[in-house]
Tab-separated table of C-alpha atoms and ligand atoms in Angstrom:
chain	number	residue	atom	x	y	z
A	81	MET	CA	90.603	112.160	101.130
A	82	SER	CA	94.285	112.791	101.548
A	83	HIS	CA	96.581	111.318	98.931
A	84	SER	CA	98.675	109.546	101.546
A	85	GLU	CA	95.988	107.100	102.646
A	86	PRO	CA	97.505	103.700	103.272
A	87	ASN	CA	95.129	102.117	100.774
A	88	CYS	CA	97.446	103.182	97.959
A	89	LEU	CA	99.525	100.084	98.397
A	90	ASP	CA	96.461	97.858	98.779
A	91	MET	CA	95.204	99.376	95.561
A	92	ALA	CA	98.413	98.573	93.683
A	93	ARG	CA	98.412	95.029	95.079
A	94	GLY	CA	94.723	94.556	94.281
A	95	GLN	CA	95.299	95.536	90.651
A	96	LEU	CA	98.252	93.157	90.384
A	97	LEU	CA	96.320	90.276	91.905
A	98	LYS	CA	93.332	90.674	89.591
A	99	ALA	CA	95.492	90.741	86.463
A	100	ALA	CA	97.624	87.773	87.560
A	101	GLU	CA	94.496	85.729	88.211
A	102	LYS	CA	93.062	86.581	84.835
A	103	LEU	CA	96.317	85.499	83.158
A	104	ALA	CA	96.433	82.372	85.347
A	105	LEU	CA	100.045	83.078	86.282
A	106	PRO	CA	101.899	81.005	88.865
A	107	GLN	CA	101.438	82.166	92.434
A	108	GLU	CA	105.157	83.067	92.763
A	109	VAL	CA	104.763	85.861	90.200
A	110	CYS	CA	102.340	87.649	92.484
A	111	GLU	CA	104.424	86.954	95.551
A	112	ILE	CA	107.493	88.491	93.933
A	113	LEU	CA	105.630	91.517	92.572
A	114	SER	CA	103.490	92.288	95.587
A	115	GLN	CA	106.467	93.716	97.449
A	116	PRO	CA	109.503	95.822	96.586
A	117	MET	CA	112.877	94.076	96.217
A	118	ARG	CA	114.459	96.765	98.370
A	119	VAL	CA	113.348	99.843	100.280
A	120	VAL	CA	115.899	102.278	101.626
A	121	ARG	CA	114.892	104.672	104.395
A	122	VAL	CA	117.318	107.487	105.091
A	123	SER	CA	117.561	110.397	107.483
A	124	PHE	CA	119.976	113.213	106.783
A	125	PRO	CA	120.808	116.619	108.264
A	126	VAL	CA	120.314	119.802	106.275
A	127	GLU	CA	121.576	123.224	107.311
A	128	MET	CA	118.793	125.813	107.181
A	129	ASP	CA	119.375	129.460	106.252
A	130	ASP	CA	119.235	130.512	109.911
A	131	GLY	CA	122.112	128.150	110.755
A	132	ARG	CA	119.949	125.519	112.429
A	133	ILE	CA	120.112	121.881	111.397
A	134	ARG	CA	116.957	120.020	110.427
A	135	VAL	CA	116.864	116.280	109.912
A	136	PHE	CA	114.794	115.064	106.954
A	137	ILE	CA	113.447	111.603	106.190
A	138	GLY	CA	113.560	110.125	102.701
A	139	TYR	CA	112.896	106.840	100.954
A	140	ARG	CA	113.838	105.018	97.796
A	141	SER	CA	111.790	101.982	96.900
A	142	GLN	CA	113.183	99.573	94.304
A	143	HIS	CA	110.260	97.437	93.347
A	144	ASN	CA	111.428	95.142	90.575
A	145	ASN	CA	114.303	95.086	88.066
A	146	ALA	CA	113.495	92.026	85.967
A	147	LEU	CA	113.248	94.107	82.793
A	148	GLY	CA	116.123	96.519	83.494
A	149	PRO	CA	117.443	99.010	86.042
A	150	PHE	CA	114.963	100.495	88.530
A	151	LYS	CA	113.439	103.720	87.206
A	152	GLY	CA	111.140	106.326	88.682
A	153	GLY	CA	110.812	109.799	90.053
A	154	ILE	CA	111.554	111.484	93.363
A	155	ARG	CA	108.734	113.283	95.117
A	156	PHE	CA	109.140	116.132	97.612
A	157	HIS	CA	105.912	116.397	99.595
A	158	PRO	CA	104.909	116.791	103.268
A	159	GLN	CA	102.698	113.691	103.086
A	160	VAL	CA	105.232	111.274	101.619
A	161	THR	CA	105.110	107.921	103.418
A	162	MET	CA	107.027	104.708	102.906
A	163	GLU	CA	103.855	102.930	101.846
A	164	GLU	CA	103.030	105.562	99.259
A	165	VAL	CA	106.535	105.401	97.794
A	166	ILE	CA	106.319	101.600	97.597
A	167	ALA	CA	102.962	101.761	95.801
A	168	LEU	CA	104.326	104.359	93.383
A	169	SER	CA	107.387	102.198	92.674
A	170	MET	CA	105.133	99.246	91.933
A	171	TRP	CA	103.158	101.328	89.457
A	172	MET	CA	106.465	102.278	87.783
A	173	THR	CA	107.281	98.594	87.221
A	174	PHE	CA	103.982	98.132	85.395
A	175	LYS	CA	104.248	101.459	83.594
A	176	CYS	CA	107.664	100.663	82.118
A	177	ALA	CA	106.481	97.162	81.193
A	178	VAL	CA	103.265	98.267	79.489
A	179	VAL	CA	105.103	100.627	77.147
A	180	GLY	CA	107.928	98.140	76.657
A	181	LEU	CA	110.856	100.074	78.154
A	182	PRO	CA	113.951	98.141	79.311
A	183	TYR	CA	113.422	99.324	82.894
A	184	GLY	CA	112.096	98.136	86.203
A	185	GLY	CA	110.234	100.265	88.722
A	186	GLY	CA	111.432	102.519	91.517
A	187	LYS	CA	110.319	105.652	93.336
A	188	GLY	CA	111.749	108.007	95.903
A	189	GLY	CA	110.384	110.604	98.237
A	190	VAL	CA	111.467	113.120	100.841
A	191	VAL	CA	109.080	114.265	103.560
A	192	CYS	CA	109.271	118.042	103.215
A	193	ASP	CA	107.334	121.032	101.973
A	194	PRO	CA	109.480	122.488	99.184
A	195	ARG	CA	107.227	125.564	99.039
A	196	GLU	CA	108.557	126.557	102.460
A	197	LEU	CA	112.222	126.096	101.607
A	198	SER	CA	114.560	128.750	100.182
A	199	PRO	CA	116.467	127.847	97.001
A	200	GLY	CA	119.620	127.288	99.075
A	201	GLU	CA	117.802	124.996	101.508
A	202	LEU	CA	116.247	123.090	98.617
A	203	GLU	CA	119.669	122.581	97.054
A	204	ARG	CA	121.224	121.335	100.307
A	205	LEU	CA	118.254	119.011	100.865
A	206	SER	CA	118.509	117.602	97.329
A	207	ARG	CA	122.237	117.004	97.684
A	208	GLY	CA	121.801	115.492	101.154
A	209	TYR	CA	119.193	113.032	99.910
A	210	ILE	CA	121.380	111.919	97.000
A	211	ARG	CA	124.413	111.430	99.277
A	212	ALA	CA	122.239	109.257	101.491
A	213	ILE	CA	120.955	107.027	98.663
A	214	ALA	CA	124.084	107.155	96.463
A	215	PRO	CA	125.206	103.593	97.271
A	216	PHE	CA	121.936	102.268	95.865
A	217	ILE	CA	121.559	104.237	92.622
A	218	GLY	CA	123.566	104.526	89.388
A	219	PRO	CA	123.141	104.749	85.602
A	220	HIS	CA	122.723	100.955	85.325
A	221	LYS	CA	121.241	100.340	88.740
A	222	ASP	CA	118.509	102.797	89.591
A	223	ILE	CA	117.787	106.017	87.682
A	224	PRO	CA	115.658	108.671	89.423
A	225	ALA	CA	113.735	111.507	87.734
A	226	PRO	CA	111.339	114.323	88.677
A	227	ASP	CA	107.944	113.722	90.259
A	228	VAL	CA	105.569	115.857	92.344
A	229	TYR	CA	107.292	119.170	93.335
A	230	THR	CA	110.704	118.280	91.915
A	231	ASN	CA	112.081	119.790	88.688
A	232	PRO	CA	115.068	119.975	86.288
A	233	GLN	CA	117.068	122.259	88.618
A	234	ILE	CA	116.722	119.725	91.432
A	235	MET	CA	117.786	116.956	89.033
A	236	ALA	CA	120.857	119.036	88.107
A	237	TRP	CA	121.940	119.365	91.764
A	238	MET	CA	121.363	115.662	92.293
A	239	MET	CA	123.347	114.673	89.200
A	240	ASP	CA	126.143	117.014	90.243
A	241	GLU	CA	126.278	115.585	93.760
A	242	PHE	CA	126.392	112.004	92.505
A	243	SER	CA	129.070	112.915	89.935
A	244	ARG	CA	131.212	114.576	92.607
A	245	LEU	CA	130.979	111.488	94.780
A	246	LYS	CA	132.011	109.223	91.917
A	247	GLY	CA	134.673	111.510	90.482
A	248	TYR	CA	133.241	111.599	86.949
A	249	ASN	CA	130.241	113.075	85.140
A	250	ALA	CA	127.430	110.558	85.538
A	251	PHE	CA	124.745	112.233	83.405
A	252	GLY	CA	122.918	108.921	83.034
A	253	VAL	CA	122.218	108.578	86.767
A	254	ILE	CA	119.157	110.788	86.613
A	255	THR	CA	116.717	111.995	83.940
A	256	GLY	CA	114.601	115.104	83.603
A	257	LYS	CA	117.764	117.235	83.703
A	258	PRO	CA	118.068	120.717	82.191
A	259	LEU	CA	118.957	120.726	78.474
A	260	SER	CA	122.473	122.048	79.045
A	261	LEU	CA	123.280	119.114	81.351
A	262	GLY	CA	122.265	116.192	79.177
A	263	GLY	CA	118.519	116.731	79.344
A	264	SER	CA	116.404	115.749	76.350
A	265	LEU	CA	114.401	118.017	74.140
A	266	GLY	CA	110.730	117.220	74.633
A	267	ARG	CA	111.134	115.761	78.156
A	268	LYS	CA	109.276	118.635	79.813
A	269	GLU	CA	106.229	118.142	77.611
A	270	ALA	CA	106.505	114.340	77.462
A	271	THR	CA	104.016	113.318	80.162
A	272	ALA	CA	101.375	115.629	78.729
A	273	ARG	CA	102.143	114.665	75.141
A	274	GLY	CA	101.894	110.961	75.948
A	275	CYS	CA	98.620	111.567	77.768
A	276	PHE	CA	97.315	113.584	74.835
A	277	ILE	CA	98.185	110.748	72.417
A	278	THR	CA	96.253	108.191	74.497
A	279	ILE	CA	93.241	110.539	74.691
A	280	ARG	CA	93.344	111.120	70.940
A	281	GLU	CA	93.487	107.353	70.271
A	282	MET	CA	90.661	106.632	72.704
A	283	ALA	CA	88.495	109.414	71.264
A	284	LYS	CA	89.106	107.973	67.801
A	285	ALA	CA	88.095	104.500	68.988
A	286	LEU	CA	84.892	105.899	70.479
A	287	GLY	CA	84.102	108.123	67.520
A	288	LEU	CA	84.290	111.224	69.691
A	289	PRO	CA	85.724	114.219	67.787
A	290	LEU	CA	88.330	116.164	69.771
A	291	LYS	CA	87.135	119.341	68.132
A	292	GLY	CA	84.574	120.791	70.510
A	293	ALA	CA	85.115	118.100	73.193
A	294	ARG	CA	84.692	119.588	76.671
A	295	VAL	CA	87.657	118.957	78.968
A	296	ALA	CA	88.029	119.308	82.753
A	297	ILE	CA	91.454	119.100	84.369
A	298	GLN	CA	92.333	118.583	88.027
A	299	GLY	CA	95.861	119.919	88.590
A	300	PHE	CA	97.614	122.584	86.559
A	301	GLY	CA	101.272	121.657	87.007
A	302	ASN	CA	103.586	120.357	84.314
A	303	ALA	CA	101.240	117.620	83.057
A	304	GLY	CA	97.891	119.409	83.460
A	305	SER	CA	98.857	122.735	81.913
A	306	ILE	CA	100.578	121.248	78.862
A	307	VAL	CA	97.882	118.672	78.122
A	308	ALA	CA	95.382	121.567	78.251
A	309	LYS	CA	97.337	123.381	75.525
A	310	LEU	CA	97.718	120.272	73.367
A	311	LEU	CA	93.983	119.542	73.533
A	312	ALA	CA	93.025	123.160	72.919
A	313	GLY	CA	95.361	123.057	69.913
A	314	GLU	CA	93.119	120.327	68.475
A	315	GLY	CA	90.003	122.422	68.991
A	316	ALA	CA	88.894	120.920	72.314
A	317	SER	CA	87.408	123.285	74.866
A	318	VAL	CA	89.023	123.313	78.320
A	319	ILE	CA	86.064	124.342	80.431
A	320	ALA	CA	87.385	123.833	83.972
A	321	VAL	CA	90.678	123.626	85.817
A	322	VAL	CA	91.479	123.377	89.518
A	323	ASP	CA	94.819	123.467	91.321
A	324	SER	CA	95.676	123.074	95.013
A	325	LYS	CA	94.642	126.680	95.770
A	326	GLY	CA	91.610	127.389	93.571
A	327	GLY	CA	89.639	126.680	90.426
A	328	ALA	CA	88.308	128.314	87.270
A	329	TYR	CA	85.227	127.341	85.269
A	330	ASN	CA	83.808	128.780	82.082
A	331	PRO	CA	81.416	126.656	79.983
A	332	GLU	CA	82.531	128.656	76.911
A	333	GLY	CA	86.129	127.527	77.411
A	334	LEU	CA	89.255	128.905	79.104
A	335	ASP	CA	92.402	129.918	77.210
A	336	PRO	CA	95.099	127.544	78.592
A	337	TRP	CA	97.975	129.828	77.481
A	338	LYS	CA	96.495	132.826	79.308
A	339	LEU	CA	95.589	130.603	82.237
A	340	ALA	CA	99.215	129.407	82.540
A	341	GLU	CA	100.448	133.027	82.460
A	342	TYR	CA	97.872	133.970	85.078
A	343	LYS	CA	98.915	131.094	87.349
A	344	ALA	CA	102.593	131.970	86.922
A	345	SER	CA	101.919	135.456	88.255
A	346	THR	CA	99.326	134.701	90.964
A	347	GLY	CA	100.247	131.169	92.032
A	348	THR	CA	96.798	129.725	91.247
A	349	VAL	CA	94.197	129.450	88.484
A	350	GLY	CA	91.555	130.665	90.975
A	351	GLY	CA	90.211	134.149	90.156
A	352	PHE	CA	91.059	133.903	86.441
A	353	PRO	CA	89.167	136.666	84.547
A	354	HIS	CA	85.758	135.653	83.127
A	355	SER	CA	85.631	132.435	85.129
A	356	LYS	CA	83.577	131.157	88.022
A	357	ALA	CA	85.153	129.535	91.071
A	358	ILE	CA	84.964	125.734	91.173
A	359	ASP	CA	86.317	123.199	93.646
A	360	SER	CA	87.868	119.804	93.037
A	361	GLN	CA	84.750	117.789	93.783
A	362	GLN	CA	82.616	119.932	91.465
A	363	LEU	CA	85.211	119.591	88.734
A	364	LEU	CA	85.396	115.809	88.957
A	365	THR	CA	81.633	115.514	88.601
A	366	LEU	CA	81.240	118.261	85.983
A	367	ASP	CA	79.297	117.677	82.774
A	368	CYS	CA	82.178	117.205	80.308
A	369	ASP	CA	83.518	114.703	77.757
A	370	ILE	CA	87.086	114.229	78.953
A	371	LEU	CA	88.216	114.341	82.570
A	372	ILE	CA	91.922	114.497	83.373
A	373	PRO	CA	93.016	113.975	86.964
A	374	ALA	CA	96.545	115.428	86.907
A	375	ALA	CA	97.242	115.920	90.606
A	376	LEU	CA	97.571	113.250	93.297
A	377	GLU	CA	96.287	109.824	94.341
A	378	ASN	CA	92.799	108.868	95.593
A	379	GLN	CA	90.806	111.676	94.006
A	380	ILE	CA	88.034	109.779	92.195
A	381	THR	CA	86.587	107.784	95.071
A	382	GLY	CA	83.591	105.480	95.422
A	383	VAL	CA	81.540	108.506	96.492
A	384	ILE	CA	82.497	110.633	93.500
A	385	ALA	CA	82.452	107.953	90.786
A	386	PRO	CA	78.636	107.586	90.528
A	387	GLU	CA	78.445	111.341	89.773
A	388	VAL	CA	81.133	111.368	87.072
A	389	LYS	CA	79.719	112.503	83.723
A	390	ALA	CA	82.790	112.309	81.487
A	391	ARG	CA	83.059	109.636	78.777
A	392	ILE	CA	86.831	109.387	78.990
A	393	ILE	CA	89.037	109.677	82.059
A	394	ALA	CA	92.751	110.005	81.314
A	395	GLU	CA	94.876	109.494	84.411
A	396	ALA	CA	97.787	111.902	84.070
A	397	ALA	CA	98.347	111.513	87.835
A	398	ASN	CA	99.443	108.259	89.439
A	399	GLY	CA	96.686	106.358	91.260
A	400	PRO	CA	93.897	108.993	91.097
A	401	THR	CA	91.078	106.402	90.979
A	402	THR	CA	90.311	104.037	93.857
A	403	LEU	CA	89.431	100.364	93.286
A	404	GLU	CA	85.841	100.982	94.319
A	405	ALA	CA	85.512	103.936	91.955
A	406	ASP	CA	86.956	101.808	89.183
A	407	ARG	CA	84.155	99.267	89.558
A	408	VAL	CA	81.514	101.992	89.421
A	409	LEU	CA	83.084	103.643	86.371
A	410	GLN	CA	83.288	100.345	84.530
A	411	GLN	CA	79.586	99.699	85.171
A	412	LYS	CA	78.783	103.165	83.909
A	413	GLY	CA	80.787	102.488	80.741
A	414	VAL	CA	83.258	105.327	81.354
A	415	LYS	CA	86.519	104.602	79.534
A	416	VAL	CA	89.407	105.022	81.978
A	417	ILE	CA	92.841	105.300	80.376
A	418	PRO	CA	94.869	104.030	83.329
A	419	ASP	CA	97.806	105.936	84.827
A	420	ILE	CA	100.377	103.319	83.857
A	421	LEU	CA	99.495	103.977	80.223
A	422	ALA	CA	98.188	107.565	80.214
A	423	ASN	CA	101.187	109.089	81.989
A	424	ALA	CA	103.908	106.796	80.606
A	425	GLY	CA	105.107	109.490	78.186
A	426	GLY	CA	107.281	111.009	80.919
A	427	VAL	CA	109.290	107.902	81.645
A	428	THR	CA	109.430	107.068	77.935
A	429	VAL	CA	111.269	110.307	77.154
A	430	SER	CA	113.328	109.757	80.314
A	431	TYR	CA	114.436	106.566	78.637
A	432	PHE	CA	115.309	108.515	75.466
A	433	GLU	CA	117.274	110.973	77.596
A	434	TRP	CA	119.211	108.125	79.201
A	435	VAL	CA	119.956	106.556	75.785
A	436	GLN	CA	121.245	109.957	74.602
A	437	ASN	CA	123.432	110.268	77.728
A	438	ASN	CA	124.821	106.767	77.258
A	439	THR	CA	125.639	107.265	73.591
A	440	GLY	CA	126.617	110.940	73.757
A	441	HIS	CA	124.503	111.543	70.656
A	442	TYR	CA	121.660	114.051	71.068
A	443	TRP	CA	118.440	113.946	69.076
A	444	PRO	CA	116.396	116.794	67.595
A	445	GLU	CA	112.983	117.378	69.175
A	446	GLU	CA	111.122	115.948	66.159
A	447	GLU	CA	112.916	112.644	66.617
A	448	VAL	CA	112.018	112.514	70.321
A	449	ASN	CA	108.366	113.309	69.611
A	450	CYS	CA	108.150	110.912	66.698
A	451	ARG	CA	109.558	108.033	68.773
A	452	LEU	CA	107.281	108.943	71.683
A	453	GLU	CA	104.313	108.854	69.332
A	454	GLN	CA	105.308	105.353	68.149
A	455	VAL	CA	105.737	104.001	71.674
A	456	MET	CA	102.473	105.462	72.956
A	457	VAL	CA	100.355	104.437	69.986
A	458	ARG	CA	101.689	100.880	70.085
A	459	ALA	CA	101.099	100.581	73.837
A	460	PHE	CA	97.622	102.052	73.493
A	461	ARG	CA	96.689	99.607	70.715
A	462	GLU	CA	98.035	96.579	72.581
A	463	THR	CA	96.053	97.585	75.640
A	464	TYR	CA	92.914	98.417	73.688
A	465	GLU	CA	93.045	95.064	71.889
A	466	MET	CA	93.485	93.211	75.170
A	467	HIS	CA	90.505	95.198	76.532
A	468	LEU	CA	88.304	94.099	73.628
A	469	GLU	CA	89.548	90.514	73.395
A	470	GLN	CA	89.334	89.756	77.090
A	471	GLY	CA	86.301	91.879	77.888
A	472	VAL	CA	88.154	93.627	80.721
A	473	ASP	CA	88.487	97.340	81.470
A	474	MET	CA	91.465	99.304	80.165
A	475	ARG	CA	93.276	99.228	83.513
A	476	MET	CA	93.092	95.486	83.761
A	477	ALA	CA	94.119	95.200	80.104
A	478	ALA	CA	97.184	97.403	80.696
A	479	TYR	CA	98.174	95.324	83.725
A	480	MET	CA	97.792	92.157	81.672
A	481	VAL	CA	100.011	93.480	78.870
A	482	ALA	CA	102.620	94.535	81.448
A	483	LEU	CA	102.405	91.377	83.488
A	484	ARG	CA	102.930	89.133	80.489
A	485	ARG	CA	106.245	90.901	79.808
A	486	LEU	CA	107.296	90.776	83.450
A	487	TYR	CA	106.409	87.120	83.747
A	488	GLU	CA	108.399	86.251	80.635
A	489	ALA	CA	111.456	88.169	81.884
A	490	MET	CA	111.356	86.631	85.351
A	491	ARG	CA	110.816	83.150	83.946
A	492	LEU	CA	113.748	83.442	81.537
A	493	ARG	CA	115.972	84.836	84.262
A	494	GLY	CA	115.208	81.769	86.350
A	495	TRP	CA	113.475	83.683	89.159
A	496	LEU	CA	110.552	81.295	88.995
A	497	GLY	CA	112.584	78.116	89.346
A	498	THR	CA	113.811	75.540	86.897
A	499	GLU	CA	111.146	74.442	84.482
A	500	GLU	CA	112.546	71.096	83.385
A	501	ARG	CA	114.224	69.043	86.055
B	187	LIG	N1	107.660	110.635	87.863
B	187	LIG	C1	107.253	110.261	86.539
B	187	LIG	C2	106.307	109.083	86.590
B	187	LIG	O1	105.620	108.863	87.573
B	187	LIG	C3	108.441	110.044	85.607
B	187	LIG	C4	109.391	108.965	86.006
B	187	LIG	C5	110.646	108.918	85.170
B	187	LIG	O2	110.766	109.670	84.239
B	187	LIG	O3	111.497	108.083	85.502
B	187	LIG	O4	106.117	108.371	85.638
């Protein structure tokens, strides 16, 4: 299935609805949260290297800002759609709420294939997109960050463009920047580190030792490759990895450091020495203890779920599991650490970066990691307790924790009407 299937938004709404029902929240809460507060669609011209002009389409969805400014990444991908961006922005609202950040949810996307663009074209496209959405973003309004196929260099161009427009250095308008431009130590590793912490906590709760645990990872980008190293560092065995071009499997374990070097030189993990080829479907249903989808949406479907053998699924990607698959996995007793919790480490360190930009005081890496650890462990425990107390799966529990915070904020702000007349 392609990641851009329209059911992404239905999925996000379905999850919201279920949690709101369980918490017996007023109907208005769901009505407000089932759609974005604002969606901007832009088209902008970009000059290509051959002198021709191409017009690109981009979006920025601002889902909800009850808890603070909109926050969320920008994705460059050929299959970006408005619906997908809306769903992703909705997930950001819940993600920020579940870990207790003072942020709402947003997401942006540009329909393009960055792998086909030269560095110059990529820079002009990044600047063009920011000029187009500049009236709607700002350090206290909406703060973008990297997402699929965007990186610190792109964030630097975007920050620079916004700063030029405003006439001052607005470092706090965007996070995930390079270190020399107000980026935070530990941001690059943050998504993977947060994911690793939730896996470690879940394994502890289940009495599963990480040492010797067999891990399969779908996606070997920033999140997938770093979580592989962190787990291997604890003695886990990464037995299979796939990326968009190929896969590598070795039941004796793959060396994630060598694998990353290999991918950097060849462009894929496929063909890695001493490994067998494996495709995505085989990986998702492989006999392993921990499965980490770290690529795109809609990967673990109702067809795949019955074949899943892992005990723990940690969703480093956003929306990798469909609603139908979720039901099957719950019946099978597979513990799914949901995306809004498992991958919240990225936005958490984005928040630290923004705090550092706002105060002008920069923290050592140990401080970043120590605070990330605190945030992730607390959010994991709150969710795990809700899961046990309410007898619901971890996804539902995470939504309930998030929704309680959102409800409280919206109620106190008066968005739900006057209580005493
Ligand atoms: N794109 C990342 C996410 O989906 C990070 C967002 C951010 O740092 O604002 O959580």
